[in-house]
Amino acid sequence: MSQLVECVPNFSEGSNKEVIDAISGAITQTPGCMLLDVDAGPSTNRTVYTFVGRPECVVRGALNAAHTAWRLIDMSRHRGEHPRVGALDVCPFIPVRGVSMEDCVLCAQDFGQRLAKELSVPVYLYGEAARMASRRTLPAIRAGEYEGLPEKLKQAEWAPDFGPSTFVPSWGATVTGARKFLIAFNVNLLATKEQAHRIALNLREQGRGKEQPGRLKKVQGIGWYLEEKNLAQVSMNLLDFEVTGLHMVYEETCKEAQELSLPVVGSQLVGLVPLQALLDAAAFYCHRENLFVLEEEHWIRLVVSRLGLDSLAPFNPKERVIEYLVPDNPAQSLLDSSLRNFVHEVGARSAAPGGGSVAAAAGAMGAALACMAGQMTYGRRCFEHLDAAMRRLIPPFHKAVAQLASLVDADAQAFAACLEAMKLPRNTPEEGERRAAALQEGLRQAVEVPLSLAETVSLLWPMLQELALCGNLACRSDLQVAAKALETSVFGAYFNVLTNLRDVDDEAFKDQVHRRISSLLQEAKTQAAQVLDSLEARQA
């Protein structure tokens, strides 16, 4: 898995296109950096950049952007709605893939130290990189903002983590750190700035102070007015969307607005958003409204509609969802190849893809056929009495298609890991031990992939039995093929497990897995036969 860090520098310029583009250019011209998003706000006079790359690359990209801003931004002339302390107000580093939070802390420390040295400006550490509890949150460091910096820097407790305790009028100060993925989410109101801020105070975790905390955990908030849009916003940062999600923030804002008789007119996401945050919101609305939605694309469309994410500008998921911009796929994924190419690869003179990948593909096809039969039953007037049953039966097959398809690549990768372990040197006892350990780990993974396949199929048999009894009879042959394809996939898993178990040293593990895969194979034989019998009986 490649290492990927996200960097989201916020620069205090939101109107001057030449400056905004120059900073973008500094990032894109840095080797190894991929600029994903540039979100400029005239009223806030602030631009949020989002880019990704390897740890050392994003640090260099952020420094290059900072040097450009040093030449072009003069903080002494800056005015804007958003709180800020400097030309490069904040520069967080966020783990995306193959890196830990500690890795991002090291990025922040490296960036902060080098920025302070190269530009002679004060730099503070916050979030997971903070060296003292009082500096963990941005609002604490921003208190007093840019205008209050001259006096703040004179106080010993606010000496910067890097750089001089000297006020630099053209720059101010910079805050850098490491954090989880933050979602900047604004809810639009036809209201005044004061009314929006009142709602923000009621909702944000900090509330109005220790005596009057707000309702939403891990949420920061402020109210402001966007002159260019002629509306107010409750502007919130979701520090942990797994604690407080987009839907919760939106619905609570709507409740507050309703109490004040204020209309909510959509919302806005600033920068990028994790896919799971949108899927969580979709799940909420599907549950609340008893909706039947299967496809990921439709889930996202539902969220865009319910939250009004396209109220101020078009919302294109391909440009706003980070997983879509930086997919975590193998360089040459078997799933991305055509069926013709996949079959050709299987038939080529190489050991992978082999029986394990083919078994996974067969299982995915079997689940897909069952899903199709369900959908050919659902929503038709003659089968209207089965709609509730189909709503329950179709989703497990739909989910299993993705799970089983992913094992096509996983099996080939597990085999490749075993081969790599075999190639390790064993010239010394130490090298021999490392090789043996790597090989055992590779064999375990090569066992676990097909075992996972069989376990996934095992969960589908009860649904397939029910579908065979009541599904659209025009899909009888499709369900028959589905049953045999799923059974075949378990046969493939069984033989792959036994093959890789032979060289595993852990006897207890071998015995446990052997008993389990044998049980799953016997179940597959029995269940497939029952499905076929049920379908044959309906034919009569």
Coordinates of C-alpha atoms in Angstrom, one line a residue:
M1 CA 0.0 0.0 0.0
S2 CA 1.4 3.4 -1.0
Q3 CA 1.9 6.1 1.6
L4 CA -0.4 9.0 1.2
V5 CA -0.7 12.1 3.3
E6 CA -3.3 14.9 2.8
C7 CA -2.3 18.5 3.4
V8 CA -4.9 21.3 3.6
P9 CA -3.2 24.7 3.9
N10 CA -5.6 27.7 4.4
F11 CA -4.3 30.9 2.9
S12 CA -5.6 34.3 3.7
E13 CA -6.6 35.3 0.2
G14 CA -9.9 34.6 -1.4
S15 CA -10.4 37.2 -4.1
N16 CA -7.1 37.8 -6.0
K17 CA -7.1 35.1 -8.8
E18 CA -3.4 35.8 -9.6
V19 CA -2.4 35.0 -6.0
I20 CA -4.7 32.0 -5.7
D21 CA -3.4 30.6 -9.0
A22 CA 0.3 31.3 -8.1
I23 CA -0.1 29.2 -4.9
S24 CA -1.8 26.5 -6.8
G25 CA 1.1 26.5 -9.2
A26 CA 3.6 26.2 -6.4
I27 CA 1.9 23.0 -5.2
T28 CA 1.4 21.4 -8.6
Q29 CA 5.0 22.0 -9.6
T30 CA 6.3 20.2 -6.6
P31 CA 7.2 16.6 -7.6
G32 CA 5.0 14.0 -6.0
C33 CA 2.2 16.4 -5.1
M34 CA -1.3 16.0 -6.5
L35 CA -3.6 19.1 -6.1
L36 CA -7.1 17.8 -5.6
D37 CA -9.1 20.9 -4.8
V38 CA -9.0 24.7 -4.5
D39 CA -11.9 26.4 -2.7
A40 CA -11.8 30.2 -2.6
G41 CA -14.2 32.3 -0.6
P42 CA -14.4 36.0 -1.3
S43 CA -16.4 36.9 1.8
T44 CA -14.1 34.9 4.1
N45 CA -11.1 36.1 2.0
R46 CA -9.6 32.7 2.3
T47 CA -8.7 29.8 0.0
V48 CA -8.5 26.2 1.1
Y49 CA -6.1 24.0 -0.9
T50 CA -6.2 20.2 -0.7
F51 CA -3.3 18.1 -2.0
V52 CA -1.9 14.7 -1.4
G53 CA 1.4 12.9 -1.8
R54 CA 4.1 11.0 0.1
P55 CA 5.0 12.5 3.5
E56 CA 8.3 14.2 2.3
C57 CA 6.5 15.5 -0.9
V58 CA 3.6 17.2 0.9
V59 CA 6.0 18.9 3.3
R60 CA 8.0 20.3 0.3
G61 CA 4.7 21.3 -1.4
A62 CA 3.5 23.2 1.6
L63 CA 6.8 25.0 1.9
N64 CA 6.8 26.0 -1.7
A65 CA 3.2 27.3 -1.4
A66 CA 4.2 29.2 1.8
H67 CA 7.2 30.9 0.0
T68 CA 4.8 32.0 -2.8
A69 CA 2.4 33.4 -0.3
W70 CA 5.3 35.2 1.5
R71 CA 5.9 37.2 -1.7
L72 CA 2.2 37.9 -2.6
I73 CA 0.1 38.2 0.6
D74 CA 0.3 41.2 2.9
M75 CA -1.6 40.4 6.1
S76 CA -1.6 44.0 7.2
R77 CA -4.3 44.7 4.5
H78 CA -6.3 41.6 5.1
R79 CA -10.0 41.7 6.0
G80 CA -12.4 38.7 6.0
E81 CA -15.2 36.9 7.9
H82 CA -13.1 33.9 8.8
P83 CA -10.9 33.9 12.0
R84 CA -7.2 33.9 11.1
V85 CA -3.7 34.6 12.5
G86 CA -1.6 34.7 9.4
A87 CA -1.1 34.7 5.6
L88 CA -0.8 30.9 5.9
D89 CA -3.3 30.6 8.7
V90 CA -3.3 26.8 9.2
C91 CA -1.5 23.9 7.6
P92 CA -2.7 20.5 8.8
F93 CA -1.4 17.1 7.8
I94 CA -3.9 14.2 7.7
P95 CA -3.3 10.4 7.3
V96 CA -5.0 9.0 4.2
R97 CA -3.4 5.7 3.4
G98 CA -0.4 3.7 4.6
V99 CA 0.7 6.3 7.2
S100 CA -0.1 6.8 10.9
M101 CA -1.0 9.8 12.8
E102 CA 2.5 9.8 14.2
D103 CA 3.8 10.1 10.7
C104 CA 1.7 13.2 10.2
V105 CA 2.9 14.7 13.5
L106 CA 6.4 14.3 12.1
C107 CA 5.4 16.0 8.9
A108 CA 4.0 19.0 10.9
Q109 CA 7.1 19.2 13.0
D110 CA 9.3 19.1 10.0
F111 CA 7.2 21.7 8.1
G112 CA 6.9 24.0 11.1
Q113 CA 10.6 24.0 11.9
R114 CA 11.7 24.6 8.3
L115 CA 9.1 27.3 7.7
A116 CA 10.2 29.2 10.8
K117 CA 13.8 28.9 9.8
E118 CA 13.4 29.8 6.1
L119 CA 11.0 32.8 6.6
S120 CA 11.8 33.8 10.3
V121 CA 8.1 33.7 11.3
P122 CA 6.4 32.3 14.4
V123 CA 4.8 28.8 14.1
Y124 CA 2.5 27.0 16.5
L125 CA 1.8 23.3 16.7
Y126 CA -1.8 22.1 17.3
G127 CA -4.0 19.0 17.2
E128 CA -2.1 15.7 17.6
A129 CA 1.2 17.6 17.2
A130 CA 0.5 20.0 20.1
R131 CA 3.2 20.1 22.8
M132 CA 0.8 21.4 25.4
A133 CA -2.9 20.9 26.1
S134 CA -3.7 24.6 25.7
R135 CA -2.7 24.5 22.1
R136 CA -4.7 21.4 20.9
T137 CA -7.5 23.4 19.4
L138 CA -7.3 26.1 16.7
P139 CA -9.7 28.5 18.4
A140 CA -7.5 28.6 21.4
I141 CA -4.4 29.6 19.3
R142 CA -6.5 32.0 17.1
A143 CA -7.9 33.8 20.1
G144 CA -7.3 37.5 19.5
E145 CA -6.7 36.7 15.8
Y146 CA -4.0 38.5 13.7
E147 CA -4.8 41.9 15.3
G148 CA -4.0 40.5 18.8
L149 CA -0.7 38.8 17.8
P150 CA 1.6 41.7 18.7
E151 CA 0.6 41.6 22.4
K152 CA 0.1 37.8 22.4
L153 CA 3.7 37.2 21.3
K154 CA 5.0 39.1 24.2
Q155 CA 3.4 36.6 26.6
A156 CA 5.7 33.8 27.7
E157 CA 2.9 31.2 27.6
W158 CA 2.3 32.1 23.9
A159 CA 5.9 31.8 22.7
P160 CA 5.8 29.9 19.4
D161 CA 6.9 26.3 19.1
F162 CA 9.2 27.3 16.2
G163 CA 10.6 30.7 15.1
P164 CA 10.9 34.1 16.9
S165 CA 8.4 35.7 19.3
T166 CA 8.4 38.6 16.9
F167 CA 5.4 40.1 15.2
V168 CA 5.8 40.0 11.4
P169 CA 3.1 42.4 10.0
S170 CA 3.1 41.0 6.5
W171 CA 2.7 37.4 7.7
G172 CA 1.4 37.1 11.2
A173 CA 1.8 33.5 12.4
T174 CA 1.2 30.0 11.1
V175 CA -0.4 27.1 12.9
T176 CA 0.5 23.5 11.7
G177 CA -0.4 20.1 13.1
A178 CA -1.8 16.7 12.5
R179 CA -5.5 15.7 12.8
K180 CA -8.2 13.4 11.5
F181 CA -10.1 14.3 8.4
L182 CA -12.0 17.5 9.1
I183 CA -15.1 18.3 7.2
A184 CA -15.9 22.0 6.7
F185 CA -19.7 22.1 6.4
N186 CA -21.8 25.2 6.1
V187 CA -25.6 25.4 6.3
N188 CA -27.3 28.2 4.4
L189 CA -29.9 30.4 6.0
L190 CA -32.0 33.4 4.9
A191 CA -31.1 35.2 8.0
T192 CA -28.7 37.7 9.6
K193 CA -25.2 37.0 10.7
E194 CA -26.3 37.4 14.3
Q195 CA -29.0 34.8 14.0
A196 CA -26.7 32.3 12.3
H197 CA -24.1 32.8 15.0
R198 CA -26.8 32.3 17.7
I199 CA -27.5 28.8 16.1
A200 CA -23.8 28.1 15.9
L201 CA -23.4 28.8 19.6
N202 CA -26.2 26.5 20.5
L203 CA -24.8 23.6 18.5
R204 CA -21.0 23.7 18.7
E205 CA -19.4 21.7 21.4
Q206 CA -17.8 24.8 23.0
G207 CA -21.2 26.4 23.2
R208 CA -21.1 29.8 25.0
G209 CA -18.5 28.6 27.5
K210 CA -18.0 26.0 30.2
E211 CA -21.4 26.8 31.8
Q212 CA -23.3 26.6 28.5
P213 CA -21.9 23.9 26.3
G214 CA -23.4 23.2 22.9
R215 CA -25.2 20.0 21.8
L216 CA -22.9 18.6 19.2
K217 CA -19.7 16.8 20.1
K218 CA -16.5 17.3 18.0
V219 CA -18.1 20.3 16.2
Q220 CA -16.7 23.9 16.0
G221 CA -19.0 26.6 14.7
I222 CA -19.5 30.2 13.9
G223 CA -22.1 32.3 12.1
W224 CA -21.3 34.7 9.2
Y225 CA -22.8 36.4 6.2
L226 CA -21.8 35.8 2.6
E227 CA -22.3 39.1 0.8
E228 CA -21.7 37.5 -2.6
K229 CA -24.5 35.0 -2.0
N230 CA -26.7 37.3 0.0
L231 CA -27.3 34.8 2.7
A232 CA -26.0 33.8 6.1
Q233 CA -24.3 30.5 7.0
V234 CA -23.8 28.4 10.1
S235 CA -20.2 27.5 9.4
M236 CA -19.1 24.3 11.2
N237 CA -16.0 22.1 11.3
L238 CA -16.8 18.4 12.0
L239 CA -13.7 17.2 13.8
D240 CA -14.8 13.6 13.8
F241 CA -17.7 12.7 11.5
E242 CA -17.9 9.3 13.1
V243 CA -19.0 11.1 16.3
T244 CA -21.2 13.7 14.7
G245 CA -22.1 13.2 11.1
L246 CA -23.2 15.6 8.3
H247 CA -26.9 14.6 8.6
M248 CA -26.9 15.3 12.4
V249 CA -25.4 18.7 12.0
Y250 CA -27.8 19.6 9.2
E251 CA -30.9 18.3 11.0
E252 CA -30.0 20.0 14.3
T253 CA -29.4 23.3 12.4
C254 CA -32.9 22.9 10.8
K255 CA -34.5 22.4 14.2
E256 CA -32.8 25.6 15.5
A257 CA -33.8 27.5 12.4
Q258 CA -37.4 26.4 12.7
E259 CA -37.6 27.7 16.3
L260 CA -36.5 31.1 15.0
S261 CA -38.8 30.8 11.9
L262 CA -35.8 31.0 9.6
P263 CA -35.6 29.2 6.2
V264 CA -32.8 26.8 5.6
V265 CA -31.8 26.9 1.9
G266 CA -29.3 24.1 1.4
S267 CA -25.7 23.6 2.5
Q268 CA -22.1 23.7 1.3
L269 CA -19.1 21.4 1.7
V270 CA -15.8 23.3 1.6
G271 CA -13.0 21.2 0.2
L272 CA -13.1 17.4 0.1
V273 CA -15.2 14.9 2.0
P274 CA -14.6 11.2 2.9
L275 CA -17.0 8.8 1.1
Q276 CA -18.0 7.2 4.4
A277 CA -19.4 10.6 5.6
L278 CA -21.8 10.7 2.7
L279 CA -22.7 7.1 3.0
D280 CA -23.5 7.5 6.7
A281 CA -25.8 10.4 5.9
A282 CA -27.5 8.3 3.1
A283 CA -28.0 5.5 5.6
F284 CA -29.7 7.9 8.0
Y285 CA -32.2 9.2 5.4
C286 CA -32.8 5.7 4.0
H287 CA -33.7 4.4 7.5
R288 CA -35.8 7.5 8.5
E289 CA -37.8 7.5 5.2
N290 CA -37.8 3.7 4.7
L291 CA -36.1 4.1 1.3
F292 CA -34.8 1.3 -0.9
V293 CA -31.6 2.5 -2.4
L294 CA -28.8 0.1 -3.5
E295 CA -26.3 1.8 -5.7
E296 CA -23.5 4.0 -4.2
E297 CA -24.1 6.6 -6.8
H298 CA -27.8 6.8 -5.8
W299 CA -26.9 7.1 -2.1
I300 CA -24.7 10.1 -2.9
R301 CA -27.4 11.6 -5.1
L302 CA -29.8 11.2 -2.2
V303 CA -27.5 13.0 0.2
V304 CA -26.9 15.9 -2.2
S305 CA -30.6 16.3 -2.5
R306 CA -31.5 16.0 1.2
L307 CA -28.7 18.4 2.4
G308 CA -28.9 20.7 -0.6
L309 CA -25.2 20.4 -1.3
D310 CA -25.7 21.8 -4.8
S311 CA -27.5 25.0 -3.6
L312 CA -24.6 27.4 -4.2
A313 CA -22.6 25.5 -6.8
P314 CA -22.8 22.1 -8.6
F315 CA -21.6 19.2 -6.5
N316 CA -19.7 16.7 -8.5
P317 CA -18.8 13.7 -6.4
K318 CA -15.9 12.7 -8.7
E319 CA -14.3 16.1 -7.8
R320 CA -15.2 16.3 -4.1
V321 CA -15.0 12.7 -2.7
I322 CA -11.4 12.0 -1.8
E323 CA -11.6 8.2 -2.5
Y324 CA -12.8 9.0 -6.0
L325 CA -9.9 11.3 -6.6
V326 CA -7.2 9.0 -5.1
P327 CA -8.4 5.4 -5.5
D328 CA -6.6 2.7 -3.6
N329 CA -6.5 0.2 -6.4
P330 CA -3.6 -2.1 -7.4
A331 CA -1.6 -0.7 -10.3
Q332 CA -3.1 -3.4 -12.6
S333 CA -6.3 -4.5 -11.0
L334 CA -7.9 -7.6 -12.4
L335 CA -11.3 -6.1 -11.7
D336 CA -10.5 -3.1 -14.0
S337 CA -9.6 -5.3 -16.9
S338 CA -12.1 -6.5 -19.5
L339 CA -13.6 -10.0 -19.3
R340 CA -11.6 -10.9 -22.4
N341 CA -8.4 -9.8 -20.8
F342 CA -9.2 -11.5 -17.5
V343 CA -9.8 -14.8 -19.2
H344 CA -6.6 -14.3 -21.2
E345 CA -4.6 -13.6 -18.0
V346 CA -6.0 -16.8 -16.4
G347 CA -5.0 -18.8 -19.4
A348 CA -1.5 -17.3 -19.6
R349 CA 1.7 -19.1 -18.5
S350 CA 1.7 -17.8 -15.0
A351 CA 0.4 -19.1 -11.7
A352 CA -1.7 -16.0 -10.9
P353 CA -4.5 -15.3 -11.5
G354 CA -5.4 -18.8 -10.8
G355 CA -8.1 -21.0 -9.2
G356 CA -8.6 -18.7 -6.3
S357 CA -9.3 -15.6 -8.4
V358 CA -11.6 -17.6 -10.7
A359 CA -13.5 -19.0 -7.6
A360 CA -14.0 -15.4 -6.3
A361 CA -15.2 -14.3 -9.8
A362 CA -17.6 -17.2 -9.9
G363 CA -19.0 -16.3 -6.5
A364 CA -19.4 -12.7 -7.5
M365 CA -21.3 -13.7 -10.6
G366 CA -23.5 -16.1 -8.6
A367 CA -24.4 -13.3 -6.1
A368 CA -25.0 -10.9 -9.0
L369 CA -27.4 -13.3 -10.7
A370 CA -29.3 -13.6 -7.4
C371 CA -29.4 -9.9 -7.1
M372 CA -30.7 -9.6 -10.7
A373 CA -33.5 -12.1 -10.0
G374 CA -34.5 -10.1 -6.9
Q375 CA -34.6 -6.9 -8.9
M376 CA -36.6 -8.5 -11.7
T377 CA -39.2 -9.3 -9.1
Y378 CA -39.2 -6.0 -7.1
G379 CA -41.3 -3.1 -8.2
R380 CA -43.5 -5.1 -10.7
R381 CA -47.2 -4.8 -10.2
C382 CA -47.8 -8.6 -10.4
F383 CA -45.3 -9.1 -7.6
E384 CA -46.3 -6.2 -5.5
H385 CA -47.1 -8.4 -2.6
L386 CA -43.4 -9.4 -2.6
D387 CA -41.9 -5.9 -2.4
A388 CA -41.2 -6.0 1.3
A389 CA -39.5 -9.4 0.9
M390 CA -37.4 -8.2 -2.0
R391 CA -36.3 -5.1 -0.1
R392 CA -34.9 -7.5 2.5
L393 CA -33.4 -10.1 0.2
I394 CA -31.7 -8.0 -2.5
P395 CA -29.3 -5.9 -0.4
P396 CA -27.2 -8.9 1.0
F397 CA -26.6 -10.1 -2.6
H398 CA -25.7 -6.6 -3.7
K399 CA -23.2 -6.3 -0.9
A400 CA -21.7 -9.7 -1.5
V401 CA -21.1 -8.9 -5.1
A402 CA -18.6 -6.2 -4.1
Q403 CA -17.1 -8.3 -1.3
L404 CA -16.5 -11.3 -3.5
A405 CA -15.3 -9.3 -6.5
S406 CA -12.6 -7.7 -4.3
L407 CA -11.2 -11.2 -3.5
V408 CA -10.3 -11.6 -7.2
D409 CA -7.4 -9.2 -6.7
A410 CA -6.9 -10.2 -3.1
D411 CA -6.2 -13.8 -4.0
A412 CA -3.6 -12.9 -6.7
Q413 CA -1.9 -10.5 -4.2
A414 CA -1.8 -13.1 -1.5
F415 CA -0.1 -15.5 -3.9
A416 CA 2.4 -12.8 -4.9
A417 CA 3.2 -12.1 -1.3
C418 CA 4.1 -15.8 -0.8
L419 CA 6.4 -15.7 -3.9
E420 CA 8.1 -12.6 -2.6
A421 CA 8.7 -14.3 0.8
M422 CA 10.2 -17.3 -1.0
K423 CA 12.7 -15.0 -2.8
L424 CA 14.1 -13.6 0.5
P425 CA 17.7 -14.5 1.2
R426 CA 18.5 -17.2 3.8
N427 CA 22.3 -17.1 3.9
T428 CA 22.4 -16.5 7.7
P429 CA 20.3 -17.9 10.5
E430 CA 18.8 -14.5 11.0
E431 CA 17.9 -14.2 7.3
G432 CA 16.5 -17.7 7.5
E433 CA 14.2 -16.8 10.4
R434 CA 13.0 -13.7 8.7
R435 CA 12.2 -15.6 5.5
A436 CA 10.4 -18.3 7.4
A437 CA 8.3 -15.8 9.3
A438 CA 7.4 -13.9 6.1
L439 CA 6.5 -17.1 4.4
Q440 CA 4.2 -18.3 7.2
E441 CA 2.5 -14.9 7.2
G442 CA 2.0 -15.1 3.4
L443 CA 0.6 -18.6 3.7
R444 CA -1.9 -17.5 6.4
Q445 CA -3.1 -14.7 4.1
A446 CA -3.3 -17.1 1.2
V447 CA -5.5 -19.3 3.4
E448 CA -7.7 -16.5 4.8
V449 CA -8.7 -15.0 1.4
P450 CA -10.4 -18.2 0.1
L451 CA -11.8 -18.9 3.6
S452 CA -13.3 -15.4 3.6
L453 CA -14.9 -16.2 0.2
A454 CA -16.5 -19.4 1.6
E455 CA -17.7 -17.5 4.7
T456 CA -19.3 -14.8 2.6
V457 CA -21.1 -17.3 0.4
S458 CA -22.3 -19.2 3.5
L459 CA -24.4 -16.1 4.6
L460 CA -26.2 -16.0 1.3
W461 CA -27.8 -19.5 1.3
P462 CA -30.9 -18.7 3.4
M463 CA -31.7 -15.7 1.2
L464 CA -31.2 -17.7 -2.0
Q465 CA -33.5 -20.4 -0.6
E466 CA -36.2 -17.9 0.0
L467 CA -35.7 -16.2 -3.4
A468 CA -35.9 -19.6 -5.1
L469 CA -39.3 -20.1 -3.5
C470 CA -40.9 -16.8 -4.4
G471 CA -38.8 -14.9 -7.0
N472 CA -39.9 -14.2 -10.5
L473 CA -40.1 -17.6 -12.2
A474 CA -38.8 -16.1 -15.5
C475 CA -35.4 -15.9 -13.7
R476 CA -35.5 -19.6 -12.8
S477 CA -32.5 -20.5 -14.9
D478 CA -30.6 -17.5 -13.6
L479 CA -31.1 -18.7 -10.1
Q480 CA -30.1 -22.2 -11.0
V481 CA -26.8 -20.8 -12.4
A482 CA -26.5 -18.7 -9.3
A483 CA -26.7 -21.7 -7.0
K484 CA -24.1 -23.7 -9.0
A485 CA -21.8 -20.6 -9.3
L486 CA -21.9 -20.1 -5.6
E487 CA -21.3 -23.8 -4.9
T488 CA -18.4 -23.8 -7.4
S489 CA -16.8 -20.8 -5.7
V490 CA -16.8 -22.7 -2.4
F491 CA -15.3 -25.7 -4.1
G492 CA -12.5 -23.5 -5.4
A493 CA -12.1 -21.9 -1.9
Y494 CA -11.9 -25.4 -0.4
F495 CA -9.1 -26.6 -2.6
N496 CA -7.1 -23.4 -2.3
V497 CA -7.3 -23.5 1.4
L498 CA -6.1 -27.1 1.6
T499 CA -3.2 -26.3 -0.8
N500 CA -1.9 -23.4 1.2
L501 CA -2.5 -25.1 4.6
R502 CA 0.0 -27.9 3.7
D503 CA 3.1 -25.7 4.5
V504 CA 1.6 -23.9 7.5
D505 CA 3.5 -24.8 10.7
D506 CA 0.8 -24.0 13.2
E507 CA -1.0 -27.3 13.7
A508 CA -3.9 -25.9 15.8
F509 CA -4.6 -23.3 13.1
K510 CA -4.4 -25.9 10.4
D511 CA -6.9 -28.2 12.2
Q512 CA -9.3 -25.4 12.9
V513 CA -9.3 -24.1 9.4
H514 CA -9.5 -27.5 7.8
R515 CA -12.6 -28.4 9.9
R516 CA -14.3 -25.0 9.1
I517 CA -13.7 -25.1 5.3
S518 CA -14.9 -28.8 5.1
S519 CA -18.0 -27.8 6.9
L520 CA -18.6 -24.8 4.5
L521 CA -18.1 -27.1 1.5
Q522 CA -20.6 -29.6 2.8
E523 CA -23.1 -26.8 3.5
A524 CA -22.6 -25.5 -0.1
K525 CA -23.3 -28.9 -1.6
T526 CA -26.5 -29.3 0.5
Q527 CA -27.8 -25.8 0.1
A528 CA -27.2 -25.7 -3.7
A529 CA -29.1 -29.0 -4.1
Q530 CA -32.0 -27.7 -2.1
V531 CA -32.2 -24.5 -4.2
L532 CA -32.2 -26.5 -7.4
D533 CA -34.9 -28.8 -6.0
S534 CA -37.1 -25.9 -5.0
L535 CA -36.7 -24.3 -8.5
E536 CA -37.4 -27.6 -10.2
A537 CA -40.6 -28.1 -8.1
R538 CA -41.8 -24.6 -9.1
Q539 CA -41.2 -25.5 -12.7
A540 CA -43.7 -28.3 -12.4

